[in-house]
């Protein structure tokens, strides 16, 4: 049986009896005929609350009217030997569940009669009992879901210099408020005041610039809203010098040292940091994916279909199916499609060359995921959102078909959501490029190290003006004010997982095989590998 046909009729709230269904499947293009038949029924004035059951007579009338004939292949056995038995069972189960779901919706809308209810039960009863026994009951799920931070409608910048000043002032004061809570910095001084103070000084400032001297010492140019000063980090202080290797331009940090003329000789560097948090209990499972890149020639559709079958409980080992049944949330951290014009000559690497059709295909695929899973989608740099971060949610004008899915939520990049009380920071990960190129010891292959640094710096994209385009809003929406329970990223196409001070740091890899760009830089993606937090325990399921 063709589950696409069943889905089309179920989505239109139209039933089809078995004989008509079998006859449609004898046609050369049963999916196209089904779409045309549904459109014809709707054009005749079908109302939302009407329940229509397509009979063989109704189908014959439609076929005759449109000169559609069954090919000479009509004698084929629909359940022939070359059809996979498991696939047949799965589609029969889909048929039961679609009819039961429609019945439940009609009951919920108080628009079902006893006659119609009995008819639906009759259709379901025609499925062999041994297959009916495998049918999952329709679950009534209550989502305790909340969007805590979303910047989709909070863009107030005009691009003026005063906006940029406001942006950096906001960043400085918010992170400074975190730093002054550190015991070591409670008695800090403004830079303008340290020249009247004793030799020991404590300051909080933004890194304006940093350089290495000819003797291999480091000099940081630090500023606050009262002045600037140079800070020297001596290479003889090996531990401190090693720590200074992680410092980047535009981050805010605390410095303790001694004043020597117009310099401060640093003895301690203090990042805003992350306090250890207590792990919250989870009585459900959450799946994390990103970088699906639908529309690309290198999109791994077969692996993604296996993933969909798994999350619906129809694929995998008994243990994996048990995990799937426990899934309540699916988070997508950007690049759901490959986009258009993201890089030069991209059109040569696309199978779908229209952005709306890419999202239509995404809606078709994600629409096959069972409705008792809430899907949260944030944009990435390949999606149809503005390039500068923070990125608003994918606009409905491009992804209307995705917006029509009842179980999908759209959020900005970055964003923070609460999943039954589990605070989850979602960020696509574009700033990883800057950190990997700037900081010694960081690389795309070990994105968990980059994620750790971002948490320590309490900022999603601390470096301004490099490869990551940042919008100079009046407020810096990329500051990490509160520590999340989960930090989920993507972009680098390589899985990683670490728990850092109680925070689950997850990078979810990709469903796109190695691209030409990745070949140049010898980046080996981890394809079709899906991270899952199964009641707080990390699992990595492979579908490639």
Coordinates of N, CA, C and O in Angstrom, one line a residue, residues 20 33 53 87 199-200 237 295 309 324 327 333 385 399 426 477:
X20 N -11.7 1.0 -3.7 CA -11.2 2.2 -4.4 C -9.7 2.4 -4.2 O -9.0 2.8 -5.2
X33 N -3.1 11.0 -9.3 CA -4.5 10.8 -9.4 C -5.2 11.1 -8.1 O -6.3 11.8 -8.0
X53 N -16.5 9.7 2.0 CA -15.8 8.4 1.8 C -15.8 8.1 0.3 O -16.9 8.0 -0.3
X87 N 7.3 -3.7 4.9 CA 6.7 -2.5 4.4 C 5.2 -2.5 4.3 O 4.5 -1.6 4.6
X199 N 48.9 49.5 43.9 CA 49.5 48.7 42.8 C 48.7 47.6 42.3 O 48.6 47.2 41.1
X200 N 47.9 46.9 43.2 CA 47.1 45.8 42.8 C 45.7 46.3 42.3 O 45.1 47.1 42.9
X237 N 54.8 33.1 33.0 CA 53.6 32.6 33.7 C 52.9 31.6 32.8 O 51.9 31.9 32.2
X295 N 17.1 19.4 -0.8 CA 17.2 20.1 -2.1 C 18.6 20.0 -2.7 O 18.8 20.3 -3.8
X309 N 11.2 6.6 9.7 CA 10.6 5.3 10.0 C 10.9 4.9 11.5 O 10.1 4.4 12.2
X324 N 12.2 5.3 20.5 CA 11.4 6.1 19.6 C 10.0 6.4 20.2 O 9.4 7.5 20.1
X327 N 9.9 9.4 22.4 CA 10.3 10.7 21.9 C 9.1 11.7 22.0 O 8.0 11.4 21.5
X333 N 18.3 22.3 14.4 CA 19.1 23.5 14.6 C 19.6 24.1 13.3 O 20.8 24.3 13.1
X385 N 16.2 33.0 5.8 CA 16.2 34.0 6.8 C 17.3 35.0 6.5 O 18.2 34.7 5.7
X399 N 8.0 29.1 3.5 CA 7.8 27.8 4.0 C 6.3 27.6 4.5 O 6.1 27.0 5.5
X426 N 19.2 26.8 21.6 CA 19.4 26.3 20.2 C 20.2 27.4 19.4 O 19.8 28.5 19.4
X477 N 21.4 40.3 21.5 CA 20.6 39.1 21.8 C 21.4 37.8 21.9 O 20.9 36.7 22.1

